[in-house]
Short mmCIF file of C-alpha atoms and ligand atoms in Angstrom, two decimals:
data_model
loop_
_atom_site.label_atom_id
_atom_site.label_comp_id
_atom_site.label_asym_id
_atom_site.label_seq_id
_atom_site.Cartn_x
_atom_site.Cartn_y
_atom_site.Cartn_z
CA UNK A 72 12.34 21.44 5.30
CA UNK A 73 9.01 21.17 3.43
CA UNK A 74 6.40 23.62 4.63
CA UNK A 75 2.89 23.47 3.29
CA UNK A 76 0.50 25.99 4.79
CA UNK A 77 -2.53 25.38 2.57
CA UNK A 78 -4.87 22.57 1.63
CA UNK A 79 -5.52 22.05 -2.08
CA UNK A 80 -9.25 22.57 -2.65
CA UNK A 81 -11.13 23.60 -5.81
CA UNK A 82 -7.94 24.13 -7.78
CA UNK A 83 -6.30 26.50 -5.28
CA UNK A 84 -4.28 26.46 -2.08
CA UNK A 85 -6.34 27.70 0.87
CA UNK A 86 -5.80 27.88 4.61
CA UNK A 87 -7.75 25.56 6.85
CA UNK A 88 -10.29 27.48 8.90
CA UNK A 89 -8.92 25.64 11.95
CA UNK A 90 -5.36 26.89 11.42
CA UNK A 91 -3.86 23.88 13.24
CA UNK A 92 -0.70 22.31 11.79
CA UNK A 93 1.15 19.07 12.28
CA UNK A 94 4.80 18.16 11.93
CA UNK A 95 6.24 15.39 9.82
CA UNK A 96 9.27 13.65 11.33
CA UNK A 97 12.19 12.07 9.55
CA UNK A 98 12.26 8.62 11.20
CA UNK A 99 16.03 8.32 10.72
CA UNK A 100 16.86 11.55 12.56
CA UNK A 101 13.67 12.18 14.57
CA UNK A 102 13.86 15.77 13.26
CA UNK A 103 11.00 17.72 11.76
CA UNK A 104 11.24 17.59 7.95
CA UNK A 105 7.88 19.09 7.12
CA UNK A 106 4.82 20.91 8.33
CA UNK A 107 1.32 20.47 6.96
CA UNK A 108 -2.06 21.95 7.79
CA UNK A 109 -4.35 19.90 9.96
CA UNK A 110 -7.76 20.16 8.31
CA UNK A 111 -11.15 20.09 9.98
CA UNK A 112 -14.73 19.09 9.15
CA UNK A 113 -15.41 22.36 7.36
CA UNK A 114 -12.45 21.65 5.07
CA UNK A 115 -13.79 18.19 4.27
CA UNK A 116 -17.11 19.72 3.36
CA UNK A 117 -15.50 22.37 1.16
CA UNK A 118 -13.45 19.72 -0.61
CA UNK A 119 -16.43 17.43 -1.21
CA UNK A 120 -18.49 20.37 -2.53
CA UNK A 121 -15.66 21.31 -4.92
CA UNK A 122 -15.44 17.70 -6.14
CA UNK A 123 -19.23 17.56 -6.57
CA UNK A 124 -19.25 20.82 -8.54
CA UNK A 125 -16.46 19.59 -10.83
CA UNK A 126 -17.97 16.16 -11.44
CA UNK A 127 -20.50 16.88 -14.23
CA UNK A 128 -17.93 18.63 -16.40
CA UNK A 129 -15.04 16.24 -15.75
CA UNK A 130 -17.10 13.07 -16.17
CA UNK A 131 -18.34 14.30 -19.56
CA UNK A 132 -14.86 14.92 -20.98
CA UNK A 133 -13.73 12.45 -23.62
CA UNK A 134 -11.50 9.54 -22.68
CA UNK A 135 -8.74 11.03 -24.82
CA UNK A 136 -8.93 14.33 -22.89
CA UNK A 137 -8.59 12.51 -19.58
CA UNK A 138 -5.83 10.36 -21.07
CA UNK A 139 -3.97 13.53 -22.05
CA UNK A 140 -4.09 14.82 -18.45
CA UNK A 141 -2.79 11.45 -17.21
CA UNK A 142 0.00 11.62 -19.80
CA UNK A 143 0.88 15.14 -18.63
CA UNK A 144 1.05 13.92 -15.03
CA UNK A 145 3.28 10.98 -16.08
CA UNK A 146 5.63 13.44 -17.76
CA UNK A 147 5.72 15.75 -14.72
CA UNK A 148 6.33 12.86 -12.35
CA UNK A 149 9.17 11.55 -14.52
CA UNK A 150 10.75 15.02 -14.53
CA UNK A 151 10.48 15.20 -10.74
CA UNK A 152 11.01 11.56 -9.82
CA UNK A 153 14.23 12.18 -7.91
CA UNK A 154 12.66 14.96 -5.89
CA UNK A 155 9.65 12.77 -5.13
CA UNK A 156 11.89 9.87 -4.08
CA UNK A 157 13.94 12.14 -1.81
CA UNK A 158 10.76 13.39 -0.17
CA UNK A 159 9.56 9.83 0.46
CA UNK A 160 12.93 8.81 1.91
CA UNK A 161 12.68 11.83 4.25
CA UNK A 162 9.15 11.09 5.45
CA UNK A 163 9.19 7.27 5.40
CA UNK A 164 12.83 6.30 5.85
CA UNK A 165 13.01 3.92 2.89
CA UNK A 166 16.67 3.70 1.79
CA UNK A 167 17.73 5.53 -1.35
CA UNK A 168 18.86 2.20 -2.79
CA UNK A 169 15.19 1.26 -3.27
CA UNK A 170 13.10 4.36 -2.99
CA UNK A 171 13.12 5.77 -6.51
CA UNK A 172 12.51 2.51 -8.36
CA UNK A 173 9.96 1.01 -5.95
CA UNK A 174 8.17 4.04 -4.53
CA UNK A 175 8.18 6.29 -7.61
CA UNK A 176 9.02 4.64 -10.95
CA UNK A 177 6.76 1.62 -10.38
CA UNK A 178 3.68 3.74 -9.66
CA UNK A 179 4.43 6.01 -12.66
CA UNK A 180 4.35 2.97 -14.95
CA UNK A 181 1.05 1.94 -13.34
CA UNK A 182 -0.32 5.44 -13.93
CA UNK A 183 0.76 5.38 -17.56
CA UNK A 184 -1.26 2.24 -18.26
CA UNK A 185 -4.48 4.15 -17.50
CA UNK A 186 -4.04 6.36 -20.58
CA UNK A 187 -5.14 3.43 -22.72
CA UNK A 188 -7.57 2.05 -20.15
CA UNK A 189 -9.52 5.34 -20.11
CA UNK A 190 -10.71 4.47 -23.63
CA UNK A 191 -12.62 1.46 -22.30
CA UNK A 192 -15.02 3.90 -20.59
CA UNK A 193 -16.45 4.64 -24.02
CA UNK A 194 -17.22 1.02 -24.75
CA UNK A 195 -20.98 0.36 -25.13
CA UNK A 196 -22.23 -3.20 -25.27
CA UNK A 197 -25.56 -4.45 -26.59
CA UNK A 198 -27.53 -6.97 -24.50
CA UNK A 199 -30.83 -7.76 -26.23
CA UNK A 200 -32.75 -4.46 -26.34
CA UNK A 201 -30.37 -2.86 -23.83
CA UNK A 202 -27.36 -0.70 -24.50
CA UNK A 203 -24.97 -1.01 -21.56
CA UNK A 204 -22.87 2.06 -20.74
CA UNK A 205 -19.98 2.55 -18.33
CA UNK A 206 -20.17 5.76 -16.28
CA UNK A 207 -17.98 7.32 -13.63
CA UNK A 208 -19.21 6.53 -10.11
CA UNK A 209 -18.95 10.15 -8.90
CA UNK A 210 -17.14 11.85 -6.04
CA UNK A 211 -14.56 9.52 -4.47
CA UNK A 212 -12.83 9.79 -1.11
CA UNK A 213 -9.40 8.23 -0.66
CA UNK A 214 -7.88 7.36 2.71
CA UNK A 215 -4.30 6.13 2.56
CA UNK A 216 -1.62 4.62 4.81
CA UNK A 217 2.03 5.61 5.07
CA UNK A 218 4.06 2.66 3.80
CA UNK A 219 4.03 3.04 -0.02
CA UNK A 220 2.55 6.53 -0.12
CA UNK A 221 2.72 7.48 -3.80
CA UNK A 222 1.95 3.92 -4.94
CA UNK A 223 -1.22 3.87 -2.88
CA UNK A 224 -2.33 7.30 -4.03
CA UNK A 225 -1.69 6.59 -7.72
CA UNK A 226 -3.40 3.18 -7.40
CA UNK A 227 -6.62 5.05 -6.65
CA UNK A 228 -6.13 8.34 -8.51
CA UNK A 229 -5.15 6.84 -11.89
CA UNK A 230 -8.32 4.78 -12.39
CA UNK A 231 -10.47 7.56 -10.89
CA UNK A 232 -9.16 10.11 -13.40
CA UNK A 233 -9.46 7.59 -16.24
CA UNK A 234 -13.08 6.85 -15.32
CA UNK A 235 -14.05 10.54 -14.98
CA UNK A 236 -14.38 10.70 -11.19
CA UNK A 237 -13.45 13.62 -8.96
CA UNK A 238 -11.60 12.98 -5.71
CA UNK A 239 -10.87 14.09 -2.17
CA UNK A 240 -7.65 12.64 -0.78
CA UNK A 241 -6.53 12.19 2.81
CA UNK A 242 -2.94 10.98 3.16
CA UNK A 243 -1.61 9.49 6.40
CA UNK A 244 -0.29 11.81 9.08
CA UNK A 245 3.12 10.10 8.98
CA UNK A 246 3.86 10.48 5.24
CA UNK A 247 1.71 13.26 3.77
CA UNK A 248 4.40 15.28 1.96
CA UNK A 249 4.30 13.31 -1.31
CA UNK A 250 0.57 14.14 -1.65
CA UNK A 251 1.23 17.88 -1.33
CA UNK A 252 3.96 17.62 -3.93
CA UNK A 253 1.63 15.65 -6.21
CA UNK A 254 -1.02 18.36 -5.80
CA UNK A 255 1.55 20.92 -6.99
CA UNK A 256 2.27 18.78 -10.05
CA UNK A 257 -1.45 18.40 -10.79
CA UNK A 258 -1.87 22.16 -10.47
CA UNK A 259 1.02 22.69 -12.88
CA UNK A 260 -0.61 20.52 -15.58
CA UNK A 261 -3.81 22.56 -15.31
CA UNK A 262 -6.11 19.79 -14.10
CA UNK A 263 -9.57 21.40 -13.90
CA UNK A 264 -10.44 22.88 -10.50
CA UNK A 265 -12.14 20.50 -8.09
CA UNK A 266 -11.09 17.27 -9.82
CA UNK A 267 -8.36 16.66 -7.20
CA UNK A 268 -8.72 17.95 -3.64
CA UNK A 269 -6.37 17.34 -0.74
CA UNK A 270 -7.30 17.53 2.95
CA UNK A 271 -4.84 16.33 5.57
CA UNK A 272 -5.53 15.54 9.21
CA UNK A 273 -6.15 12.71 11.65
CA UNK A 274 -7.98 9.64 10.38
CA UNK A 275 -10.52 9.52 13.16
CA UNK A 276 -11.64 13.07 12.27
CA UNK A 277 -11.01 13.67 8.55
CA UNK A 278 -11.24 10.05 7.35
CA UNK A 279 -14.36 9.44 9.39
CA UNK A 280 -16.03 12.61 7.99
CA UNK A 281 -15.18 11.54 4.44
CA UNK A 282 -16.62 8.07 5.05
CA UNK A 283 -19.88 9.51 6.45
CA UNK A 284 -20.29 12.34 3.96
CA UNK A 285 -23.59 12.00 2.06
CA UNK A 286 -22.13 13.60 -1.05
CA UNK A 287 -19.30 11.08 -1.39
CA UNK A 288 -20.30 8.26 -3.76
CA UNK A 289 -17.37 5.96 -3.25
CA UNK A 290 -14.76 5.42 -0.55
CA UNK A 291 -11.48 3.71 -1.27
CA UNK A 292 -9.63 2.90 1.93
CA UNK A 293 -6.18 1.37 2.32
CA UNK A 294 -4.94 0.66 5.81
CA UNK A 295 -5.36 -1.67 8.75
CA UNK A 296 -8.24 -4.11 8.99
CA UNK A 297 -9.51 -2.46 12.20
CA UNK A 298 -9.74 1.02 10.66
CA UNK A 299 -11.24 -0.51 7.50
CA UNK A 300 -14.07 -1.99 9.54
CA UNK A 301 -14.65 1.41 11.20
CA UNK A 302 -14.88 3.32 7.92
CA UNK A 303 -17.18 0.67 6.44
CA UNK A 304 -19.56 1.12 9.34
CA UNK A 305 -19.47 4.91 8.98
CA UNK A 306 -20.05 4.66 5.23
CA UNK A 307 -22.93 2.19 5.53
CA UNK A 308 -25.59 4.80 6.38
CA UNK A 309 -25.20 6.42 2.94
CA UNK A 310 -24.86 3.14 1.01
CA UNK A 311 -21.77 4.34 -0.81
CA UNK A 312 -19.45 1.87 -2.48
CA UNK A 313 -16.59 0.96 -0.16
CA UNK A 314 -13.38 -0.59 -1.47
CA UNK A 315 -11.11 -1.92 1.22
CA UNK A 316 -7.41 -2.74 0.82
CA UNK A 317 -6.34 -4.04 4.22
CA UNK A 318 -3.67 -5.95 6.09
CA UNK A 319 -1.94 -9.21 5.36
CA UNK A 320 0.07 -12.11 6.75
CA UNK A 321 1.19 -13.64 3.52
CA UNK A 322 2.75 -17.10 3.25
CA UNK A 323 5.63 -18.27 1.08
CA UNK A 324 5.01 -21.98 0.56
CA UNK A 325 8.26 -23.72 -0.38
CA UNK A 326 7.49 -27.10 -1.93
CA UNK A 327 9.81 -30.08 -1.28
CA UNK A 328 10.76 -29.94 -5.00
CA UNK A 329 11.89 -26.28 -4.80
CA UNK A 330 15.39 -24.91 -5.14
CA UNK A 331 15.62 -24.24 -1.40
CA UNK A 332 18.49 -21.81 -1.59
CA UNK A 333 16.77 -19.52 -4.11
CA UNK A 334 13.40 -19.77 -2.41
CA UNK A 335 14.68 -18.91 1.07
CA UNK A 336 16.89 -16.05 -0.11
CA UNK A 337 13.97 -14.62 -2.08
CA UNK A 338 11.64 -14.89 0.92
CA UNK A 339 14.09 -13.19 3.28
CA UNK A 340 14.53 -10.28 0.85
CA UNK A 341 10.80 -9.95 0.39
CA UNK A 342 10.03 -9.52 4.10
CA UNK A 343 13.00 -7.25 4.83
CA UNK A 344 12.43 -4.72 2.05
CA UNK A 345 10.96 -1.47 3.44
CA UNK A 346 11.72 -2.93 6.89
CA UNK A 347 8.77 -5.30 6.60
CA UNK A 348 6.32 -2.42 6.27
CA UNK A 349 4.69 -3.95 3.21
CA UNK A 350 1.10 -5.16 3.20
CA UNK A 351 2.02 -8.10 0.93
CA UNK A 352 5.24 -9.00 2.79
CA UNK A 353 5.88 -12.75 2.87
CA UNK A 354 5.98 -12.83 6.65
CA UNK A 355 5.37 -16.58 7.03
CA UNK A 356 7.81 -18.99 5.40
CA UNK A 357 6.46 -22.56 5.20
CA UNK A 358 9.30 -25.04 4.86
CA UNK A 359 9.28 -28.85 4.44
CA UNK A 360 10.23 -30.22 7.89
CA UNK A 361 12.96 -32.42 6.42
CA UNK A 362 14.78 -29.34 5.04
CA UNK A 363 14.02 -26.98 7.93
CA UNK A 364 17.52 -26.83 9.47
CA UNK A 365 19.07 -26.16 6.07
CA UNK A 366 16.55 -23.35 5.42
CA UNK A 367 17.43 -21.66 8.74
CA UNK A 368 21.11 -21.62 7.77
CA UNK A 369 20.39 -20.08 4.37
CA UNK A 370 18.13 -17.42 5.91
CA UNK A 371 20.79 -16.54 8.51
CA UNK A 372 23.36 -16.19 5.78
CA UNK A 373 21.10 -13.96 3.65
CA UNK A 374 20.18 -11.67 6.53
CA UNK A 375 23.79 -11.29 7.64
CA UNK A 376 24.53 -9.31 4.46
CA UNK A 377 21.72 -6.78 4.99
CA UNK A 378 22.95 -3.47 6.29
CA UNK A 379 20.75 -1.56 8.74
CA UNK A 380 21.31 2.18 8.95
CA UNK A 381 21.10 5.62 7.42
CA UNK A 382 18.61 5.54 4.53
CA UNK A 383 20.73 8.16 2.70
CA UNK A 384 23.64 5.69 2.46
CA UNK A 385 23.39 3.81 -0.89
CA UNK A 386 24.66 0.61 0.82
CA UNK A 387 21.81 0.53 3.35
CA UNK A 388 19.27 -2.26 2.93
CA UNK A 389 17.04 -1.51 5.94
CA UNK A 390 16.28 2.02 7.12
CA UNK A 391 14.33 2.92 10.23
CA UNK A 392 10.71 2.00 10.95
CA UNK A 393 8.39 4.79 9.85
CA UNK A 394 7.49 5.97 13.35
CA UNK A 395 8.18 5.47 17.03
CA UNK A 396 4.70 3.95 17.31
CA UNK A 397 5.45 1.36 14.62
CA UNK A 398 8.78 0.50 16.26
CA UNK A 399 6.99 -0.02 19.60
CA UNK A 400 4.47 -2.36 17.97
CA UNK A 401 7.23 -4.45 16.41
CA UNK A 402 9.20 -4.61 19.69
CA UNK A 403 6.07 -5.85 21.48
CA UNK A 404 5.64 -8.64 18.93
CA UNK A 405 9.28 -9.67 19.29
CA UNK A 406 8.71 -10.08 23.02
CA UNK A 407 5.42 -11.88 22.43
CA UNK A 408 7.09 -14.31 20.02
CA UNK A 409 9.76 -15.23 22.54
CA UNK A 410 7.16 -15.61 25.27
CA UNK A 411 5.21 -17.98 23.01
CA UNK A 412 8.30 -20.19 22.56
CA UNK A 413 9.59 -19.07 19.17
CA UNK A 414 13.40 -19.10 18.88
CA UNK A 415 15.13 -15.84 17.98
CA UNK A 416 17.97 -16.45 15.50
CA UNK A 417 19.18 -12.87 15.05
CA UNK A 418 20.24 -9.94 17.23
CA UNK A 419 16.89 -8.19 17.56
CA UNK A 420 18.35 -5.31 19.58
CA UNK A 421 20.96 -3.98 17.14
CA UNK A 422 18.72 -1.02 16.17
CA UNK A 423 18.33 0.03 19.80
CA UNK A 424 22.06 0.81 19.95
CA UNK A 425 21.72 3.64 17.40
CA UNK A 426 21.89 7.18 18.85
CA UNK A 427 18.71 8.25 17.12
CA UNK A 428 16.09 6.97 14.70
CA UNK A 429 13.44 4.26 14.98
CA UNK A 430 15.63 1.35 13.95
CA UNK A 431 14.75 -2.32 14.07
CA UNK A 432 17.25 -4.95 12.92
CA UNK A 433 16.03 -7.99 10.92
CA UNK A 434 14.42 -10.69 13.03
CA UNK A 435 14.28 -14.37 12.12
CA UNK A 436 12.06 -16.51 14.33
CA UNK A 437 12.54 -20.30 14.18
CA UNK A 438 10.32 -23.03 15.68
CA UNK A 439 7.22 -20.98 14.96
CA UNK A 440 3.87 -22.70 15.17
CA UNK A 441 1.33 -21.17 12.79
CA UNK A 442 -1.18 -20.75 15.65
CA UNK A 443 1.16 -18.39 17.55
CA UNK A 444 0.20 -14.70 17.63
CA UNK A 445 3.33 -13.77 15.68
CA UNK A 446 2.13 -16.04 12.85
CA UNK A 447 -1.52 -14.99 12.94
CA UNK A 448 -1.32 -11.20 13.43
CA UNK A 449 0.19 -8.62 11.11
CA UNK A 450 3.39 -7.27 12.70
CA UNK A 451 4.38 -4.89 9.90
CA UNK A 452 8.07 -5.05 10.65
CA UNK A 453 11.21 -6.96 9.55
CA UNK A 454 10.14 -10.15 11.31
CA UNK A 455 10.09 -13.50 9.52
CA UNK A 456 8.27 -16.50 11.00
CA UNK A 457 9.91 -19.72 9.77
CA UNK A 458 7.38 -22.55 10.08
CA UNK A 459 7.98 -26.25 9.35
CA UNK A 460 5.31 -28.40 7.69
CA UNK A 461 4.81 -32.15 7.30
CA UNK A 462 3.79 -33.00 3.72
CA UNK A 463 2.45 -30.58 1.11
CA UNK A 464 -1.21 -30.87 2.22
CA UNK A 465 -0.17 -29.64 5.66
CA UNK A 466 1.81 -26.83 4.00
CA UNK A 467 -1.25 -25.68 2.03
CA UNK A 468 -3.46 -25.93 5.12
CA UNK A 469 -1.04 -23.79 7.14
CA UNK A 470 -0.74 -21.26 4.31
CA UNK A 471 -4.53 -20.87 4.43
CA UNK A 472 -4.78 -20.91 8.22
CA UNK A 473 -4.93 -17.12 8.49
CA UNK A 474 -7.63 -14.48 8.84
CA UNK A 475 -5.89 -12.66 5.96
CA UNK A 476 -5.66 -13.40 2.24
CA UNK A 477 -3.90 -10.49 0.58
CA UNK A 478 -0.95 -12.07 -1.14
CA UNK A 479 1.09 -15.28 -1.16
CA UNK A 480 3.93 -16.98 -2.94
CA UNK A 481 4.86 -20.48 -3.96
CA UNK A 482 8.25 -21.86 -4.87
CA UNK A 483 8.22 -25.27 -6.56
CA UNK A 484 10.37 -27.39 -8.86
CA UNK A 485 8.32 -26.56 -11.96
CA UNK A 486 5.94 -23.83 -13.01
CA UNK A 487 3.16 -26.42 -13.48
CA UNK A 488 3.49 -27.54 -9.88
CA UNK A 489 3.70 -23.90 -8.71
CA UNK A 490 0.44 -23.08 -10.53
CA UNK A 491 -1.29 -26.13 -9.02
CA UNK A 492 -0.23 -25.04 -5.52
CA UNK A 493 -0.93 -21.34 -6.12
CA UNK A 494 -4.52 -22.13 -7.11
CA UNK A 495 -5.06 -23.72 -3.70
CA UNK A 496 -4.05 -20.64 -1.69
CA UNK A 497 -6.90 -18.35 -0.64
CA UNK A 498 -5.35 -14.98 -1.49
CA UNK A 499 -5.79 -12.32 -4.17
CA UNK A 500 -2.28 -12.70 -5.55
CA UNK A 501 0.27 -15.48 -5.66
CA UNK A 502 3.85 -14.97 -6.86
CA UNK A 503 5.24 -18.13 -8.43
CA UNK A 504 8.96 -18.94 -8.26
CA UNK A 505 10.05 -15.35 -7.59
CA UNK A 506 7.83 -13.56 -10.13
CA UNK A 507 7.82 -9.74 -10.22
CA UNK A 508 5.04 -7.32 -9.22
CA UNK A 509 2.76 -6.57 -12.18
CA UNK A 510 1.11 -3.14 -12.42
CA UNK A 511 -1.50 -4.45 -14.89
CA UNK A 512 -2.61 -7.38 -12.70
CA UNK A 513 -5.49 -7.08 -10.22
CA UNK A 514 -4.31 -6.46 -6.68
CA UNK A 515 -6.48 -7.00 -3.60
CA UNK A 516 -7.42 -9.30 -0.82
CA UNK A 517 -9.57 -12.25 0.17
CA UNK A 518 -10.99 -12.62 3.70
CA UNK A 519 -10.03 -9.85 6.17
CA UNK A 520 -7.53 -8.40 3.70
CA UNK A 521 -10.29 -6.51 1.94
CA UNK A 522 -12.81 -6.56 -0.86
CA UNK A 523 -11.38 -4.21 -3.49
CA UNK A 524 -9.11 -4.58 -6.48
CA UNK A 525 -6.55 -2.03 -7.60
CA UNK A 526 -4.42 -1.55 -10.73
CA UNK A 527 -5.12 -2.50 -14.32
CA UNK A 528 -8.56 -3.03 -15.77
CA UNK A 529 -9.99 -4.48 -12.54
CA UNK A 530 -8.87 -1.37 -10.65
CA UNK A 531 -10.81 0.79 -13.11
CA UNK A 532 -13.99 -1.24 -12.54
CA UNK A 533 -14.13 -0.04 -8.91
CA UNK A 534 -14.81 3.49 -10.22
CA UNK A 535 -17.49 2.54 -12.73
CA UNK A 536 -21.28 2.43 -12.55
CA UNK A 537 -23.07 0.33 -15.15
CA UNK A 538 -26.15 1.77 -16.87
CA UNK A 539 -28.60 -0.05 -19.14
CA UNK A 540 -30.67 1.94 -21.65
CA UNK A 541 -33.52 -0.18 -23.05
CA UNK A 542 -35.08 0.71 -26.37
P1 NAD B 1182 -4.20 2.73 9.61
O1 NAD B 1182 -5.40 1.87 9.42
O2 NAD B 1182 -3.81 3.11 10.96
O3 NAD B 1182 -4.37 4.10 8.80
C1 NAD B 1182 -4.65 4.12 7.41
C2 NAD B 1182 -5.34 5.44 7.07
O4 NAD B 1182 -6.62 5.44 7.72
C3 NAD B 1182 -4.60 6.67 7.60
O5 NAD B 1182 -4.75 7.73 6.67
C4 NAD B 1182 -5.34 6.99 8.90
O6 NAD B 1182 -5.26 8.35 9.24
C5 NAD B 1182 -6.76 6.58 8.53
N1 NAD B 1182 -7.60 6.19 9.67
C6 NAD B 1182 -7.21 5.57 10.79
N2 NAD B 1182 -8.28 5.36 11.59
C7 NAD B 1182 -9.35 5.84 10.92
C8 NAD B 1182 -10.76 5.92 11.22
N3 NAD B 1182 -11.26 5.45 12.35
N4 NAD B 1182 -11.57 6.48 10.30
C9 NAD B 1182 -11.08 6.93 9.13
N5 NAD B 1182 -9.77 6.90 8.80
C10 NAD B 1182 -8.93 6.36 9.69
O7 NAD B 1182 -3.01 1.98 8.84
P2 NAD B 1182 -1.50 2.44 8.73
O8 NAD B 1182 -0.81 2.14 10.02
O9 NAD B 1182 -1.43 3.80 8.16
O10 NAD B 1182 -0.97 1.45 7.59
C11 NAD B 1182 -0.60 0.14 7.80
C12 NAD B 1182 -1.72 -0.82 7.42
O11 NAD B 1182 -2.11 -0.63 6.07
C13 NAD B 1182 -1.28 -2.26 7.51
O12 NAD B 1182 -2.31 -3.02 8.07
C14 NAD B 1182 -1.07 -2.65 6.04
O13 NAD B 1182 -1.18 -4.02 5.78
C15 NAD B 1182 -2.17 -1.88 5.41
N6 NAD B 1182 -1.90 -1.72 3.98
C16 NAD B 1182 -2.68 -2.39 3.09
C17 NAD B 1182 -2.41 -2.29 1.74
C18 NAD B 1182 -3.25 -2.99 0.71
O14 NAD B 1182 -3.19 -2.59 -0.45
N7 NAD B 1182 -4.00 -4.01 1.07
C19 NAD B 1182 -1.38 -1.48 1.30
C20 NAD B 1182 -0.61 -0.82 2.25
C21 NAD B 1182 -0.89 -0.93 3.59
#
């Protein structure tokens, strides 16, 4: 049981004036695994004031000083990576088989890269009679979702610290525990008071207040497209910078020249990891019509080896959905898909036979038309839409026929062909022939998937103001 009674504000743990608390449930057992304070508007104000007070001092530190704090955090996180992973398995339900490497070690390597990137803040360029400086944007507010909790927090915090910004963080209500643990680690490295502040509570109250706050210079939001639109509207009256990292419905375009077996198996794994609760999940598989039946067989075979169950069991591939609410959403889409005429290939009800936990078994839908709701809307569950196409131009058109443009993938017979196809997909990332995630590469969406970029040098740019001094 993880009990946190205080919020972390101005370098110290303090009670919320509201004194309300909220419980964190383990989605595998439905038992309470943690308690956190539920902050209020006064807490948001206190946190923003602390961040504002700390900003002048922190933003004037040298890049090497900030790099040293980032290095100290990397070291602490490495020392406590198992504890952090266990916490995330408890609050999110991601199986132990994946949790440490994906949810913890990946983000630590991303964090580490900002030690060197901090130095770029000291770069001054000359443009005619102007000297162009890079300065920290100021006080930043972070609103995060629940699905890759540490990854999302580090994706914002690392560049903010490197740039010299101070921050106020609001984690999701479902998976807030990692953020409290991170605050303890930041306290233990002696990060100056007010640089990192943590306020938990409901999005519509705390997130909204952060978005509206006149003393917040920049808002970085990761979550659903609907909530992203809301926070943008709230932030507009103070003309703060708003970076949005939103939903997705990413295609995997399998070219006729592809190794079908490898492509399909890769695609099935990609959507099923974290029970489909991945913003970049390849939820639409576009398959040449002439090889469609073969692709269905391969997908069925791949999914049959994926064990659903207790996330603490090292053999488990799929744990529970993060919450009862998320499970309900997925169940509604499974019904909608069948009503629209898609053909269910798997036993979609296996999870409902568990005694407890929010389990959803893997779902493969065949005969999906890209205009169906299940192919257009983000489901955020282990549901793969398998869609046939007639000729590669049709495949590209269907890949792009989406309101989203977060990620994508192409599998083709050669890397040259994969690059040619990848360039034609309107999305911020495209994984060619099974390529790995890259923590140095820019990450972010086109269209309704957002307007921001995270990670690497482009992620740092979101936290930078540009100043010209003419002489
Ligand atoms: P959500 O939009 O419901 O919540 C995200 C965060 O916003 C939470 O902290 C929530 O409390 C807060 N929030 C909700 N309504 C708000 C409001 N009106 N004002 C201010 N804050 C508000 O999303 P979720 O269910 O937590 O996460 C799933 C979504 O996140 C999916 O759409 C997924 O694709 C997206 N996501 C995107 C990325 C990315 O990098 N593009 C990464 C992960 C998840």
